[in-house]
Amino acid sequence: MDRIDLHILRELQADGRLSNQELAQRVGLSPSPCLRRVRQLEQDGVIQGYRAVIDPAAVGRGFEVLVSVEVKRDRETVEAFESALQEIPDVIEAYRLFGSPGCLLRIAVADLTAYERLWIERLTTLAGVTEVNSQIIMKRVKEPHGLPVDR
């Protein structure tokens, strides 16, 4: 990737709805070569998709919790746990970690009652789970805005 590709990535992270015409203008290319570069970045898997950023409260999921989970550390149990997480829509991010805790989840639900129900009915019943610790998010201090793209 050269500096123009990196510039394209920065612009698209800031606004994924840019028209090809506008993007080309911002990165100093004509539309055809710009579109070719974007398509190549998509084909190479550098650009993995485009999404809308949604206000959690607007869709009834303004209560967010970071949850650390300890899971028995054998391959079969970990794979079953990770597979089960895919079926829980309230889990909006999940990370397997080195060390302790073994897994970190970001959960978005309507309120404390909804989280308590999820905790009791789903999280603590997953195979291999030995411990669940919750940290309620008071305030999001820094919003995700994509990866730093520089070289």
Short mmCIF file of C-alpha atoms in Angstrom, two decimals:
data_model
loop_
_atom_site.label_atom_id
_atom_site.label_comp_id
_atom_site.label_asym_id
_atom_site.label_seq_id
_atom_site.Cartn_x
_atom_site.Cartn_y
_atom_site.Cartn_z
CA MET A 1 0.00 0.00 0.00
CA ASP A 2 1.22 3.45 -0.82
CA ARG A 3 0.35 6.83 0.67
CA ILE A 4 -2.72 7.20 -1.59
CA ASP A 5 -4.15 3.87 -0.40
CA LEU A 6 -3.58 4.96 3.19
CA HIS A 7 -5.29 8.27 2.46
CA ILE A 8 -8.26 6.39 0.96
CA LEU A 9 -8.49 4.27 4.12
CA ARG A 10 -8.42 7.32 6.38
CA GLU A 11 -11.14 9.05 4.38
CA LEU A 12 -13.40 5.97 4.26
CA GLN A 13 -13.00 5.35 8.00
CA ALA A 14 -14.08 8.93 8.64
CA ASP A 15 -17.03 8.67 6.23
CA GLY A 16 -17.85 5.36 4.59
CA ARG A 17 -20.68 6.98 2.62
CA LEU A 18 -18.41 9.16 0.50
CA SER A 19 -19.20 8.95 -3.17
CA ASN A 20 -16.36 7.76 -5.36
CA GLN A 21 -16.29 11.23 -6.91
CA GLU A 22 -15.84 12.93 -3.53
CA LEU A 23 -13.30 10.36 -2.36
CA ALA A 24 -11.27 10.76 -5.55
CA GLN A 25 -11.24 14.52 -5.10
CA ARG A 26 -10.09 14.24 -1.47
CA VAL A 27 -7.21 11.88 -2.28
CA GLY A 28 -6.11 13.64 -5.46
CA LEU A 29 -7.12 11.06 -8.07
CA SER A 30 -9.58 10.92 -10.91
CA PRO A 31 -12.65 8.74 -10.21
CA SER A 32 -11.64 5.65 -12.24
CA PRO A 33 -8.25 5.00 -10.62
CA CYS A 34 -9.75 5.79 -7.21
CA LEU A 35 -12.50 3.21 -7.71
CA ARG A 36 -9.94 0.64 -8.87
CA ARG A 37 -7.90 1.20 -5.71
CA VAL A 38 -10.96 0.92 -3.44
CA ARG A 39 -12.03 -2.31 -5.17
CA GLN A 40 -8.51 -3.70 -4.81
CA LEU A 41 -8.45 -2.81 -1.10
CA GLU A 42 -11.79 -4.62 -0.74
CA GLN A 43 -10.58 -7.69 -2.69
CA ASP A 44 -7.37 -7.84 -0.62
CA GLY A 45 -9.44 -7.84 2.58
CA VAL A 46 -7.99 -4.54 3.80
CA ILE A 47 -11.48 -3.01 3.67
CA GLN A 48 -13.65 -5.63 5.33
CA GLY A 49 -17.01 -3.90 5.14
CA TYR A 50 -19.07 -0.76 5.66
CA ARG A 51 -21.39 -0.11 8.60
CA ALA A 52 -23.67 2.50 10.06
CA VAL A 53 -22.84 3.73 13.57
CA ILE A 54 -26.03 3.56 15.63
CA ASP A 55 -26.86 5.30 18.91
CA PRO A 56 -27.39 2.42 21.39
CA ALA A 57 -30.07 4.32 23.34
CA ALA A 58 -32.07 4.93 20.15
CA VAL A 59 -32.51 1.17 19.70
CA GLY A 60 -33.14 0.36 23.36
CA ARG A 61 -29.60 -0.81 24.19
CA GLY A 62 -28.20 2.12 26.15
CA PHE A 63 -27.08 0.00 29.11
CA GLU A 64 -23.60 -1.34 28.38
CA VAL A 65 -21.54 -3.72 30.47
CA LEU A 66 -17.99 -5.02 30.21
CA VAL A 67 -17.94 -8.59 31.42
CA SER A 68 -14.88 -10.67 32.21
CA VAL A 69 -15.46 -14.39 32.02
CA GLU A 70 -13.27 -17.25 33.16
CA VAL A 71 -13.72 -20.43 31.17
CA LYS A 72 -12.13 -23.83 31.71
CA ARG A 73 -9.11 -23.81 29.44
CA ASP A 74 -9.39 -26.90 27.36
CA ARG A 75 -9.86 -26.66 23.62
CA GLU A 76 -13.28 -28.29 23.45
CA THR A 77 -14.75 -26.13 26.21
CA VAL A 78 -13.31 -22.89 24.81
CA GLU A 79 -14.61 -23.68 21.32
CA ALA A 80 -18.08 -24.52 22.69
CA PHE A 81 -18.11 -21.30 24.73
CA GLU A 82 -17.07 -19.16 21.76
CA SER A 83 -19.66 -20.84 19.55
CA ALA A 84 -22.40 -20.22 22.14
CA LEU A 85 -21.48 -16.51 22.28
CA GLN A 86 -22.35 -16.22 18.58
CA GLU A 87 -25.96 -17.03 19.48
CA ILE A 88 -26.33 -14.23 22.06
CA PRO A 89 -27.14 -10.99 20.22
CA ASP A 90 -26.66 -8.91 23.39
CA VAL A 91 -22.94 -9.75 23.25
CA ILE A 92 -21.76 -7.15 20.76
CA GLU A 93 -18.02 -7.79 21.13
CA ALA A 94 -16.05 -10.72 22.51
CA TYR A 95 -12.32 -11.20 22.95
CA ARG A 96 -10.31 -14.22 24.05
CA LEU A 97 -7.42 -12.98 26.17
CA PHE A 98 -4.07 -14.28 27.31
CA GLY A 99 -3.95 -14.57 31.08
CA SER A 100 -6.81 -13.72 33.34
CA PRO A 101 -9.62 -13.09 32.63
CA GLY A 102 -9.82 -15.55 29.76
CA CYS A 103 -12.52 -13.64 27.90
CA LEU A 104 -13.82 -10.08 27.79
CA LEU A 105 -17.31 -9.29 26.53
CA ARG A 106 -19.07 -6.04 25.72
CA ILE A 107 -22.79 -6.36 26.20
CA ALA A 108 -25.56 -3.92 25.25
CA VAL A 109 -29.04 -4.32 26.73
CA ALA A 110 -31.96 -2.09 27.70
CA ASP A 111 -31.36 -1.78 31.43
CA LEU A 112 -30.09 -3.42 34.61
CA THR A 113 -33.05 -5.81 34.75
CA ALA A 114 -32.34 -7.04 31.23
CA TYR A 115 -28.67 -7.52 32.08
CA GLU A 116 -29.51 -9.43 35.27
CA ARG A 117 -31.77 -11.75 33.26
CA LEU A 118 -29.01 -12.30 30.67
CA TRP A 119 -26.46 -12.93 33.45
CA ILE A 120 -28.66 -15.50 35.20
CA GLU A 121 -30.21 -17.22 32.20
CA ARG A 122 -27.37 -17.22 29.68
CA LEU A 123 -23.90 -16.15 30.82
CA THR A 124 -23.62 -18.24 33.97
CA THR A 125 -25.12 -21.29 32.25
CA LEU A 126 -22.63 -21.47 29.38
CA ALA A 127 -20.55 -24.63 29.40
CA GLY A 128 -17.19 -24.22 31.09
CA VAL A 129 -17.87 -20.84 32.72
CA THR A 130 -16.34 -20.69 36.18
CA GLU A 131 -16.59 -16.96 36.92
CA VAL A 132 -18.44 -13.91 35.58
CA ASN A 133 -17.52 -10.36 36.67
CA SER A 134 -19.40 -7.30 35.46
CA GLN A 135 -18.37 -3.67 35.11
CA ILE A 136 -21.20 -1.31 34.22
CA ILE A 137 -20.12 1.42 31.83
CA MET A 138 -20.81 4.82 33.35
CA LYS A 139 -19.80 6.91 30.37
CA ARG A 140 -18.08 6.30 27.06
CA VAL A 141 -15.12 8.67 27.13
CA LYS A 142 -13.76 7.96 23.65
CA GLU A 143 -15.82 6.64 20.77
CA PRO A 144 -14.28 4.16 18.34
CA HIS A 145 -13.35 5.97 15.12
CA GLY A 146 -11.40 3.32 13.29
CA LEU A 147 -7.76 2.39 13.29
CA PRO A 148 -4.91 4.87 13.00
CA VAL A 149 -3.76 4.57 9.39
CA ASP A 150 -0.31 6.02 8.90
CA ARG A 151 3.10 5.04 7.69
#
